PDB file of N, CA, C and O in Angstrom:
ATOM      1  N   UNK A 968      14.329  64.903  99.525  1.00 40.00           N
ATOM      2  CA  UNK A 968      15.372  63.982 100.038  1.00 40.00           C
ATOM      3  C   UNK A 968      16.715  64.452  99.501  1.00 40.00           C
ATOM      4  O   UNK A 968      17.670  64.549 100.288  1.00 40.00           O
ATOM      5  N   UNK A 969      16.718  64.866  98.270  1.00 45.00           N
ATOM      6  CA  UNK A 969      18.180  65.208  97.845  1.00 45.00           C
ATOM      7  C   UNK A 969      18.628  66.497  98.406  1.00 45.00           C
ATOM      8  O   UNK A 969      19.876  66.560  98.679  1.00 45.00           O
ATOM      9  N   UNK A 970      17.734  67.548  98.667  1.00 50.00           N
ATOM     10  CA  UNK A 970      18.234  68.696  99.518  1.00 50.00           C
ATOM     11  C   UNK A 970      18.691  68.359 100.902  1.00 50.00           C
ATOM     12  O   UNK A 970      19.738  69.199 101.343  1.00 50.00           O
ATOM     13  N   UNK A 971      18.181  67.449 101.479  1.00 49.00           N
ATOM     14  CA  UNK A 971      18.773  67.003 102.800  1.00 49.00           C
ATOM     15  C   UNK A 971      20.107  66.400 102.676  1.00 49.00           C
ATOM     16  O   UNK A 971      20.887  66.523 103.701  1.00 49.00           O
ATOM     17  N   UNK A 972      20.390  65.664 101.803  1.00 55.00           N
ATOM     18  CA  UNK A 972      21.717  65.168 101.448  1.00 55.00           C
ATOM     19  C   UNK A 972      22.793  66.057 101.005  1.00 55.00           C
ATOM     20  O   UNK A 972      24.024  65.819 101.125  1.00 55.00           O
ATOM     21  N   UNK A 973      22.256  67.339 100.569  1.00 62.00           N
ATOM     22  CA  UNK A 973      23.290  68.232 100.049  1.00 62.00           C
ATOM     23  C   UNK A 973      22.982  69.594 100.687  1.00 62.00           C
ATOM     24  O   UNK A 973      22.091  70.262 100.149  1.00 62.00           O
ATOM     25  N   UNK A 974      23.606  69.936 101.879  1.00 61.00           N
ATOM     26  CA  UNK A 974      23.401  71.198 102.464  1.00 61.00           C
ATOM     27  C   UNK A 974      23.646  72.358 101.731  1.00 61.00           C
ATOM     28  O   UNK A 974      23.089  73.274 101.978  1.00 61.00           O
ATOM     29  N   UNK A 975      24.490  72.301 100.685  1.00 63.00           N
ATOM     30  CA  UNK A 975      24.937  73.494  99.978  1.00 63.00           C
ATOM     31  C   UNK A 975      23.694  73.906  99.114  1.00 63.00           C
ATOM     32  O   UNK A 975      23.605  75.066  98.715  1.00 63.00           O
ATOM     33  N   UNK A 976      22.772  73.015  98.816  1.00 69.00           N
ATOM     34  CA  UNK A 976      21.545  73.500  98.117  1.00 69.00           C
ATOM     35  C   UNK A 976      20.585  74.555  98.792  1.00 69.00           C
ATOM     36  O   UNK A 976      19.765  75.079  98.222  1.00 69.00           O
ATOM     37  N   UNK A 977      20.924  74.647 100.232  1.00 72.00           N
ATOM     38  CA  UNK A 977      20.167  75.719 100.960  1.00 72.00           C
ATOM     39  C   UNK A 977      20.697  77.107 100.810  1.00 72.00           C
ATOM     40  O   UNK A 977      20.138  77.939 101.400  1.00 72.00           O
ATOM     41  N   UNK A 978      21.713  77.186 100.113  1.00 72.00           N
ATOM     42  CA  UNK A 978      22.510  78.408 100.023  1.00 72.00           C
ATOM     43  C   UNK A 978      22.570  78.749  98.573  1.00 72.00           C
ATOM     44  O   UNK A 978      22.587  78.141  97.651  1.00 72.00           O
ATOM     45  N   UNK A 979      22.652  80.228  98.205  1.00 73.00           N
ATOM     46  CA  UNK A 979      22.558  80.812  97.030  1.00 73.00           C
ATOM     47  C   UNK A 979      23.953  80.460  96.187  1.00 73.00           C
ATOM     48  O   UNK A 979      23.943  80.402  95.134  1.00 73.00           O
ATOM     49  N   UNK A 980      25.025  80.225  96.945  1.00 77.00           N
ATOM     50  CA  UNK A 980      26.374  79.881  96.312  1.00 77.00           C
ATOM     51  C   UNK A 980      27.156  78.986  97.287  1.00 77.00           C
ATOM     52  O   UNK A 980      26.897  79.004  98.416  1.00 77.00           O
ATOM     53  N   UNK A 981      28.152  78.383  96.600  1.00 79.00           N
ATOM     54  CA  UNK A 981      29.093  77.631  97.429  1.00 79.00           C
ATOM     55  C   UNK A 981      29.859  78.526  98.435  1.00 79.00           C
ATOM     56  O   UNK A 981      30.218  78.299  99.688  1.00 79.00           O
ATOM     57  N   UNK A 982      30.147  79.900  98.044  1.00 81.00           N
ATOM     58  CA  UNK A 982      30.808  80.800  98.873  1.00 81.00           C
ATOM     59  C   UNK A 982      29.946  81.110 100.162  1.00 81.00           C
ATOM     60  O   UNK A 982      30.393  81.382 101.264  1.00 81.00           O
ATOM     61  N   UNK A 983      28.605  81.176 100.007  1.00 80.00           N
ATOM     62  CA  UNK A 983      27.835  81.506 101.098  1.00 80.00           C
ATOM     63  C   UNK A 983      27.767  80.353 102.119  1.00 80.00           C
ATOM     64  O   UNK A 983      27.832  80.493 103.258  1.00 80.00           O
ATOM     65  N   UNK A 984      27.949  79.094 101.645  1.00 77.00           N
ATOM     66  CA  UNK A 984      28.009  77.860 102.274  1.00 77.00           C
ATOM     67  C   UNK A 984      29.237  77.931 103.160  1.00 77.00           C
ATOM     68  O   UNK A 984      29.365  77.730 104.388  1.00 77.00           O
ATOM     69  N   UNK A 985      30.208  78.324 102.512  1.00 82.00           N
ATOM     70  CA  UNK A 985      31.653  78.358 103.169  1.00 82.00           C
ATOM     71  C   UNK A 985      31.640  79.479 104.323  1.00 82.00           C
ATOM     72  O   UNK A 985      32.177  79.276 105.238  1.00 82.00           O
ATOM     73  N   UNK A 986      30.958  80.604 104.111  1.00 83.00           N
ATOM     74  CA  UNK A 986      30.928  81.628 105.181  1.00 83.00           C
ATOM     75  C   UNK A 986      30.089  81.054 106.323  1.00 83.00           C
ATOM     76  O   UNK A 986      30.340  81.364 107.371  1.00 83.00           O
ATOM     77  N   UNK A 987      29.082  80.377 106.046  1.00 79.00           N
ATOM     78  CA  UNK A 987      28.170  79.778 107.060  1.00 79.00           C
ATOM     79  C   UNK A 987      29.101  78.760 107.911  1.00 79.00           C
ATOM     80  O   UNK A 987      29.092  78.922 109.115  1.00 79.00           O
ATOM     81  N   UNK A 988      29.847  77.916 107.278  1.00 81.00           N
ATOM     82  CA  UNK A 988      30.722  77.041 107.864  1.00 81.00           C
ATOM     83  C   UNK A 988      31.787  77.759 108.695  1.00 81.00           C
ATOM     84  O   UNK A 988      32.281  77.350 109.693  1.00 81.00           O
ATOM     85  N   UNK A 989      32.320  78.876 108.048  1.00 87.00           N
ATOM     86  CA  UNK A 989      33.434  79.625 108.946  1.00 87.00           C
ATOM     87  C   UNK A 989      32.832  80.219 110.182  1.00 87.00           C
ATOM     88  O   UNK A 989      33.442  80.331 111.028  1.00 87.00           O
ATOM     89  N   UNK A 990      31.609  80.558 110.199  1.00 91.00           N
ATOM     90  CA  UNK A 990      30.858  81.214 111.332  1.00 91.00           C
ATOM     91  C   UNK A 990      30.691  80.130 112.324  1.00 91.00           C
ATOM     92  O   UNK A 990      30.906  80.380 113.461  1.00 91.00           O
ATOM     93  N   UNK A 991      30.298  78.937 111.781  1.00 93.00           N
ATOM     94  CA  UNK A 991      30.009  77.813 112.685  1.00 93.00           C
ATOM     95  C   UNK A 991      31.558  77.425 113.473  1.00 93.00           C
ATOM     96  O   UNK A 991      31.600  77.306 114.650  1.00 93.00           O
ATOM     97  N   UNK A 992      32.632  77.574 112.668  1.00 94.00           N
ATOM     98  CA  UNK A 992      33.910  77.260 113.167  1.00 94.00           C
ATOM     99  C   UNK A 992      34.392  78.225 114.063  1.00 94.00           C
ATOM    100  O   UNK A 992      34.805  77.958 115.247  1.00 94.00           O
ATOM    101  N   UNK A 993      34.071  79.623 113.882  1.00 94.00           N
ATOM    102  CA  UNK A 993      34.228  80.714 114.801  1.00 94.00           C
ATOM    103  C   UNK A 993      33.570  80.447 116.204  1.00 94.00           C
ATOM    104  O   UNK A 993      34.215  80.576 117.170  1.00 94.00           O
ATOM    105  N   UNK A 994      32.351  79.832 116.190  1.00 96.00           N
ATOM    106  CA  UNK A 994      31.688  79.564 117.498  1.00 96.00           C
ATOM    107  C   UNK A 994      32.534  78.510 118.376  1.00 96.00           C
ATOM    108  O   UNK A 994      32.362  78.561 119.374  1.00 96.00           O
ATOM    109  N   UNK A 995      32.877  77.389 117.480  1.00 96.00           N
ATOM    110  CA  UNK A 995      33.554  76.395 118.076  1.00 96.00           C
ATOM    111  C   UNK A 995      34.741  77.045 118.675  1.00 96.00           C
ATOM    112  O   UNK A 995      35.165  76.602 119.967  1.00 96.00           O
ATOM    113  N   UNK A 996      35.596  77.704 118.102  1.00 95.00           N
ATOM    114  CA  UNK A 996      36.871  78.390 118.610  1.00 95.00           C
ATOM    115  C   UNK A 996      36.614  79.219 119.597  1.00 95.00           C
ATOM    116  O   UNK A 996      37.343  79.310 120.745  1.00 95.00           O
ATOM    117  N   UNK A 997      35.370  80.027 119.638  1.00 96.00           N
ATOM    118  CA  UNK A 997      35.078  80.862 120.794  1.00 96.00           C
ATOM    119  C   UNK A 997      34.814  80.153 122.043  1.00 96.00           C
ATOM    120  O   UNK A 997      35.364  80.579 123.125  1.00 96.00           O
ATOM    121  N   UNK A 998      34.218  79.008 122.001  1.00 97.00           N
ATOM    122  CA  UNK A 998      33.891  78.167 123.075  1.00 97.00           C
ATOM    123  C   UNK A 998      35.176  77.468 123.661  1.00 97.00           C
ATOM    124  O   UNK A 998      35.617  77.488 124.778  1.00 97.00           O
ATOM    125  N   UNK A 999      36.055  77.143 122.682  1.00 96.00           N
ATOM    126  CA  UNK A 999      37.302  76.431 122.963  1.00 96.00           C
ATOM    127  C   UNK A 999      38.253  77.387 123.743  1.00 96.00           C
ATOM    128  O   UNK A 999      38.927  76.798 124.644  1.00 96.00           O
ATOM    129  N   UNK A1000      38.054  78.527 123.317  1.00 96.00           N
ATOM    130  CA  UNK A1000      38.998  79.714 124.087  1.00 96.00           C
ATOM    131  C   UNK A1000      38.455  80.029 125.337  1.00 96.00           C
ATOM    132  O   UNK A1000      38.952  80.932 125.954  1.00 96.00           O
ATOM    133  N   UNK A1001      37.275  79.441 125.850  1.00 97.00           N
ATOM    134  CA  UNK A1001      36.657  79.815 127.250  1.00 97.00           C
ATOM    135  C   UNK A1001      35.692  80.844 127.189  1.00 97.00           C
ATOM    136  O   UNK A1001      35.292  81.279 128.297  1.00 97.00           O
ATOM    137  N   UNK A1002      35.224  81.292 126.145  1.00 97.00           N
ATOM    138  CA  UNK A1002      34.239  82.274 126.039  1.00 97.00           C
ATOM    139  C   UNK A1002      32.701  81.843 125.963  1.00 97.00           C
ATOM    140  O   UNK A1002      32.613  80.619 125.557  1.00 97.00           O
ATOM    141  N   UNK A1003      31.924  82.466 126.680  1.00 97.00           N
ATOM    142  CA  UNK A1003      30.470  81.972 126.570  1.00 97.00           C
ATOM    143  C   UNK A1003      29.830  82.235 125.266  1.00 97.00           C
ATOM    144  O   UNK A1003      30.105  83.229 124.610  1.00 97.00           O
ATOM    145  N   UNK A1004      28.937  81.320 124.903  1.00 97.00           N
ATOM    146  CA  UNK A1004      28.071  81.398 123.567  1.00 97.00           C
ATOM    147  C   UNK A1004      26.833  82.209 123.995  1.00 97.00           C
ATOM    148  O   UNK A1004      26.314  82.008 125.058  1.00 97.00           O
ATOM    149  N   UNK A1005      26.413  83.192 123.153  1.00 97.00           N
ATOM    150  CA  UNK A1005      25.305  83.924 123.390  1.00 97.00           C
ATOM    151  C   UNK A1005      24.232  82.954 123.083  1.00 97.00           C
ATOM    152  O   UNK A1005      24.161  81.925 122.520  1.00 97.00           O
ATOM    153  N   UNK A1006      22.843  83.363 123.616  1.00 97.00           N
ATOM    154  CA  UNK A1006      21.620  82.581 123.349  1.00 97.00           C
ATOM    155  C   UNK A1006      21.346  82.468 121.790  1.00 97.00           C
ATOM    156  O   UNK A1006      21.071  81.357 121.353  1.00 97.00           O
ATOM    157  N   UNK A1007      21.745  83.546 121.088  1.00 96.00           N
ATOM    158  CA  UNK A1007      21.520  83.488 119.678  1.00 96.00           C
ATOM    159  C   UNK A1007      22.472  82.518 118.983  1.00 96.00           C
ATOM    160  O   UNK A1007      22.093  81.882 117.979  1.00 96.00           O
ATOM    161  N   UNK A1008      23.639  82.527 119.457  1.00 96.00           N
ATOM    162  CA  UNK A1008      24.640  81.641 118.788  1.00 96.00           C
ATOM    163  C   UNK A1008      24.309  80.189 119.133  1.00 96.00           C
ATOM    164  O   UNK A1008      24.318  79.324 118.305  1.00 96.00           O
ATOM    165  N   UNK A1009      23.801  79.894 120.291  1.00 97.00           N
ATOM    166  CA  UNK A1009      23.396  78.406 120.662  1.00 97.00           C
ATOM    167  C   UNK A1009      22.197  78.152 119.846  1.00 97.00           C
ATOM    168  O   UNK A1009      22.010  77.000 119.263  1.00 97.00           O
ATOM    169  N   UNK A1010      21.244  79.144 119.620  1.00 97.00           N
ATOM    170  CA  UNK A1010      19.986  78.791 118.775  1.00 97.00           C
ATOM    171  C   UNK A1010      20.348  78.378 117.474  1.00 97.00           C
ATOM    172  O   UNK A1010      19.933  77.536 116.882  1.00 97.00           O
ATOM    173  N   UNK A1011      21.369  79.287 116.868  1.00 95.00           N
ATOM    174  CA  UNK A1011      22.001  79.093 115.504  1.00 95.00           C
ATOM    175  C   UNK A1011      22.487  77.766 115.398  1.00 95.00           C
ATOM    176  O   UNK A1011      22.354  76.934 114.421  1.00 95.00           O
ATOM    177  N   UNK A1012      23.174  77.210 116.286  1.00 96.00           N
ATOM    178  CA  UNK A1012      23.987  75.909 116.254  1.00 96.00           C
ATOM    179  C   UNK A1012      22.956  74.752 116.273  1.00 96.00           C
ATOM    180  O   UNK A1012      22.914  73.986 115.408  1.00 96.00           O
ATOM    181  N   UNK A1013      22.021  74.836 117.248  1.00 96.00           N
ATOM    182  CA  UNK A1013      20.883  73.819 117.331  1.00 96.00           C
ATOM    183  C   UNK A1013      20.129  73.943 116.131  1.00 96.00           C
ATOM    184  O   UNK A1013      19.866  72.718 115.480  1.00 96.00           O
ATOM    185  N   UNK A1014      19.433  74.920 115.618  1.00 94.00           N
ATOM    186  CA  UNK A1014      18.601  75.012 114.703  1.00 94.00           C
ATOM    187  C   UNK A1014      19.280  74.396 113.330  1.00 94.00           C
ATOM    188  O   UNK A1014      18.703  73.582 112.675  1.00 94.00           O
ATOM    189  N   UNK A1015      20.536  74.929 112.953  1.00 92.00           N
ATOM    190  CA  UNK A1015      21.121  74.387 111.887  1.00 92.00           C
ATOM    191  C   UNK A1015      21.624  72.943 112.014  1.00 92.00           C
ATOM    192  O   UNK A1015      21.590  72.308 110.905  1.00 92.00           O
ATOM    193  N   UNK A1016      21.976  72.532 113.044  1.00 94.00           N
ATOM    194  CA  UNK A1016      22.374  71.086 113.061  1.00 94.00           C
ATOM    195  C   UNK A1016      21.091  70.230 112.950  1.00 94.00           C
ATOM    196  O   UNK A1016      21.270  69.247 112.116  1.00 94.00           O
ATOM    197  N   UNK A1017      20.149  70.588 113.626  1.00 94.00           N
ATOM    198  CA  UNK A1017      18.760  69.830 113.477  1.00 94.00           C
ATOM    199  C   UNK A1017      18.351  69.613 111.916  1.00 94.00           C
ATOM    200  O   UNK A1017      17.762  68.813 111.530  1.00 94.00           O
ATOM    201  N   UNK A1018      18.526  70.855 111.249  1.00 90.00           N
ATOM    202  CA  UNK A1018      18.096  70.893 109.812  1.00 90.00           C
ATOM    203  C   UNK A1018      19.105  70.358 108.981  1.00 90.00           C
ATOM    204  O   UNK A1018      18.960  70.482 107.705  1.00 90.00           O
ATOM    205  N   UNK A1019      20.123  69.920 109.565  1.00 89.00           N
ATOM    206  CA  UNK A1019      21.181  69.021 108.593  1.00 89.00           C
ATOM    207  C   UNK A1019      22.328  69.938 107.839  1.00 89.00           C
ATOM    208  O   UNK A1019      22.919  69.465 106.941  1.00 89.00           O
ATOM    209  N   UNK A1020      22.285  71.197 108.424  1.00 89.00           N
ATOM    210  CA  UNK A1020      23.337  72.071 107.780  1.00 89.00           C
ATOM    211  C   UNK A1020      24.631  72.239 108.437  1.00 89.00           C
ATOM    212  O   UNK A1020      25.688  72.637 107.688  1.00 89.00           O
ATOM    213  N   UNK A1021      24.762  71.820 109.540  1.00 91.00           N
ATOM    214  CA  UNK A1021      26.032  71.775 110.321  1.00 91.00           C
ATOM    215  C   UNK A1021      26.431  70.330 110.388  1.00 91.00           C
ATOM    216  O   UNK A1021      25.536  69.502 110.839  1.00 91.00           O
ATOM    217  N   UNK A1022      27.560  69.933 109.799  1.00 91.00           N
ATOM    218  CA  UNK A1022      27.941  68.521 109.803  1.00 91.00           C
ATOM    219  C   UNK A1022      28.156  68.052 111.164  1.00 91.00           C
ATOM    220  O   UNK A1022      28.640  68.834 112.130  1.00 91.00           O
ATOM    221  N   UNK A1023      28.236  66.640 111.391  1.00 93.00           N
ATOM    222  CA  UNK A1023      28.418  65.946 112.685  1.00 93.00           C
ATOM    223  C   UNK A1023      29.829  66.291 113.242  1.00 93.00           C
ATOM    224  O   UNK A1023      30.015  66.544 114.410  1.00 93.00           O
ATOM    225  N   UNK A1024      30.696  66.388 112.382  1.00 94.00           N
ATOM    226  CA  UNK A1024      32.099  66.611 112.807  1.00 94.00           C
ATOM    227  C   UNK A1024      32.233  67.889 113.414  1.00 94.00           C
ATOM    228  O   UNK A1024      33.178  68.117 114.357  1.00 94.00           O
ATOM    229  N   UNK A1025      31.553  68.947 112.928  1.00 94.00           N
ATOM    230  CA  UNK A1025      31.612  70.227 113.640  1.00 94.00           C
ATOM    231  C   UNK A1025      30.826  70.287 115.041  1.00 94.00           C
ATOM    232  O   UNK A1025      31.300  70.778 115.923  1.00 94.00           O
ATOM    233  N   UNK A1026      29.800  69.594 115.095  1.00 96.00           N
ATOM    234  CA  UNK A1026      29.196  69.353 116.478  1.00 96.00           C
ATOM    235  C   UNK A1026      30.036  68.578 117.500  1.00 96.00           C
ATOM    236  O   UNK A1026      30.110  68.828 118.570  1.00 96.00           O
ATOM    237  N   UNK A1027      30.836  67.569 116.983  1.00 97.00           N
ATOM    238  CA  UNK A1027      31.698  66.818 117.687  1.00 97.00           C
ATOM    239  C   UNK A1027      32.863  67.655 118.235  1.00 97.00           C
ATOM    240  O   UNK A1027      33.357  67.719 119.363  1.00 97.00           O
ATOM    241  N   UNK A1028      33.473  68.646 117.370  1.00 97.00           N
ATOM    242  CA  UNK A1028      34.430  69.550 117.761  1.00 97.00           C
ATOM    243  C   UNK A1028      33.896  70.488 118.899  1.00 97.00           C
ATOM    244  O   UNK A1028      34.560  70.831 119.986  1.00 97.00           O
ATOM    245  N   UNK A1029      32.693  70.953 118.714  1.00 97.00           N
ATOM    246  CA  UNK A1029      31.898  71.795 119.725  1.00 97.00           C
ATOM    247  C   UNK A1029      31.844  71.024 121.091  1.00 97.00           C
ATOM    248  O   UNK A1029      32.102  71.555 122.155  1.00 97.00           O
ATOM    249  N   UNK A1030      31.436  69.751 120.946  1.00 97.00           N
ATOM    250  CA  UNK A1030      31.288  69.004 122.227  1.00 97.00           C
ATOM    251  C   UNK A1030      32.479  68.828 123.024  1.00 97.00           C
ATOM    252  O   UNK A1030      32.751  68.828 124.268  1.00 97.00           O
ATOM    253  N   UNK A1031      33.687  68.615 122.217  1.00 97.00           N
ATOM    254  CA  UNK A1031      35.021  68.751 122.758  1.00 97.00           C
ATOM    255  C   UNK A1031      35.447  69.894 123.441  1.00 97.00           C
ATOM    256  O   UNK A1031      35.916  70.069 124.551  1.00 97.00           O
ATOM    257  N   UNK A1032      35.064  71.027 122.758  1.00 97.00           N
ATOM    258  CA  UNK A1032      35.368  72.348 123.389  1.00 97.00           C
ATOM    259  C   UNK A1032      34.691  72.640 124.663  1.00 97.00           C
ATOM    260  O   UNK A1032      34.979  73.127 125.644  1.00 97.00           O
ATOM    261  N   UNK A1033      33.318  72.058 124.598  1.00 97.00           N
ATOM    262  CA  UNK A1033      32.498  72.203 125.886  1.00 97.00           C
ATOM    263  C   UNK A1033      33.075  71.259 126.949  1.00 97.00           C
ATOM    264  O   UNK A1033      33.038  71.569 128.208  1.00 97.00           O
ATOM    265  N   UNK A1034      33.739  70.099 126.583  1.00 97.00           N
ATOM    266  CA  UNK A1034      34.098  69.186 127.601  1.00 97.00           C
ATOM    267  C   UNK A1034      35.302  69.906 128.433  1.00 97.00           C
ATOM    268  O   UNK A1034      35.445  69.772 129.554  1.00 97.00           O
ATOM    269  N   UNK A1035      36.068  70.647 127.724  1.00 97.00           N
ATOM    270  CA  UNK A1035      37.297  71.309 128.305  1.00 97.00           C
ATOM    271  C   UNK A1035      36.893  72.708 128.923  1.00 97.00           C
ATOM    272  O   UNK A1035      37.639  73.182 129.755  1.00 97.00           O
ATOM    273  N   UNK A1036      35.933  73.234 128.387  1.00 97.00           N
ATOM    274  CA  UNK A1036      35.356  74.535 128.817  1.00 97.00           C
ATOM    275  C   UNK A1036      33.931  74.417 129.089  1.00 97.00           C
ATOM    276  O   UNK A1036      33.128  74.704 128.234  1.00 97.00           O
ATOM    277  N   UNK A1037      33.560  73.709 130.254  1.00 97.00           N
ATOM    278  CA  UNK A1037      31.994  73.473 130.486  1.00 97.00           C
ATOM    279  C   UNK A1037      31.194  74.624 130.316  1.00 97.00           C
ATOM    280  O   UNK A1037      31.510  75.792 130.419  1.00 97.00           O
ATOM    281  N   UNK A1038      29.871  74.295 130.056  1.00 97.00           N
ATOM    282  CA  UNK A1038      28.948  75.311 129.833  1.00 97.00           C
ATOM    283  C   UNK A1038      28.617  76.032 131.154  1.00 97.00           C
ATOM    284  O   UNK A1038      28.542  75.336 132.188  1.00 97.00           O
ATOM    285  N   UNK A1039      28.200  77.173 131.100  1.00 98.00           N
ATOM    286  CA  UNK A1039      27.533  78.015 132.148  1.00 98.00           C
ATOM    287  C   UNK A1039      26.195  77.539 132.408  1.00 98.00           C
ATOM    288  O   UNK A1039      25.656  76.863 131.712  1.00 98.00           O
ATOM    289  N   UNK A1040      25.821  78.018 133.539  1.00 98.00           N
ATOM    290  CA  UNK A1040      24.180  77.814 133.840  1.00 98.00           C
ATOM    291  C   UNK A1040      23.414  78.146 132.664  1.00 98.00           C
ATOM    292  O   UNK A1040      22.469  77.574 132.360  1.00 98.00           O
ATOM    293  N   UNK A1041      23.562  79.510 132.404  1.00 98.00           N
ATOM    294  CA  UNK A1041      22.828  79.983 131.258  1.00 98.00           C
ATOM    295  C   UNK A1041      22.993  79.303 129.983  1.00 98.00           C
ATOM    296  O   UNK A1041      21.991  78.993 129.371  1.00 98.00           O
ATOM    297  N   UNK A1042      24.200  78.929 129.573  1.00 98.00           N
ATOM    298  CA  UNK A1042      24.328  78.137 128.359  1.00 98.00           C
ATOM    299  C   UNK A1042      23.576  76.792 128.365  1.00 98.00           C
ATOM    300  O   UNK A1042      22.968  76.296 127.348  1.00 98.00           O
ATOM    301  N   UNK A1043      23.597  76.237 129.467  1.00 97.00           N
ATOM    302  CA  UNK A1043      22.948  74.871 129.650  1.00 97.00           C
ATOM    303  C   UNK A1043      21.417  75.064 129.534  1.00 97.00           C
ATOM    304  O   UNK A1043      20.916  74.226 128.770  1.00 97.00           O
ATOM    305  N   UNK A1044      20.962  76.148 130.025  1.00 97.00           N
ATOM    306  CA  UNK A1044      19.546  76.396 129.903  1.00 97.00           C
ATOM    307  C   UNK A1044      19.230  76.662 128.449  1.00 97.00           C
ATOM    308  O   UNK A1044      18.162  76.082 127.984  1.00 97.00           O
ATOM    309  N   UNK A1045      20.177  77.435 127.807  1.00 97.00           N
ATOM    310  CA  UNK A1045      19.908  77.781 126.443  1.00 97.00           C
ATOM    311  C   UNK A1045      19.937  76.515 125.583  1.00 97.00           C
ATOM    312  O   UNK A1045      19.153  76.395 124.621  1.00 97.00           O
ATOM    313  N   UNK A1046      20.774  75.581 125.676  1.00 96.00           N
ATOM    314  CA  UNK A1046      20.889  74.476 124.860  1.00 96.00           C
ATOM    315  C   UNK A1046      19.636  73.632 125.206  1.00 96.00           C
ATOM    316  O   UNK A1046      19.188  72.993 124.439  1.00 96.00           O
ATOM    317  N   UNK A1047      19.197  73.505 126.497  1.00 96.00           N
ATOM    318  CA  UNK A1047      18.040  72.730 126.724  1.00 96.00           C
ATOM    319  C   UNK A1047      16.795  73.295 126.162  1.00 96.00           C
ATOM    320  O   UNK A1047      16.008  72.564 125.614  1.00 96.00           O
ATOM    321  N   UNK A1048      16.705  74.719 126.157  1.00 95.00           N
ATOM    322  CA  UNK A1048      15.450  75.232 125.470  1.00 95.00           C
ATOM    323  C   UNK A1048      15.449  75.335 123.945  1.00 95.00           C
ATOM    324  O   UNK A1048      14.496  75.602 123.476  1.00 95.00           O
ATOM    325  N   UNK A1049      16.655  75.289 123.409  1.00 91.00           N
ATOM    326  CA  UNK A1049      16.776  75.564 121.988  1.00 91.00           C
ATOM    327  C   UNK A1049      16.045  74.530 121.094  1.00 91.00           C
ATOM    328  O   UNK A1049      15.622  73.338 121.399  1.00 91.00           O
TER     329      UNK A1049
END
């Protein structure tokens, strides 16, 4: 239970966790700017959110980006299948 409450425990260092969050932020910005997310990027987001590694506030930011730049048919399918 302790590890689920502390996502940094899944990483070798705080620096690695920061890099992980920076990549997540990059994906949010990518969608915000109107680009398509790849299947692997969508799988990364879903897998890591479900495992408690991506904070709710980052997924909320992604949902806002998707609201302003809707998902393509392929992205919708990938989110559904992830």
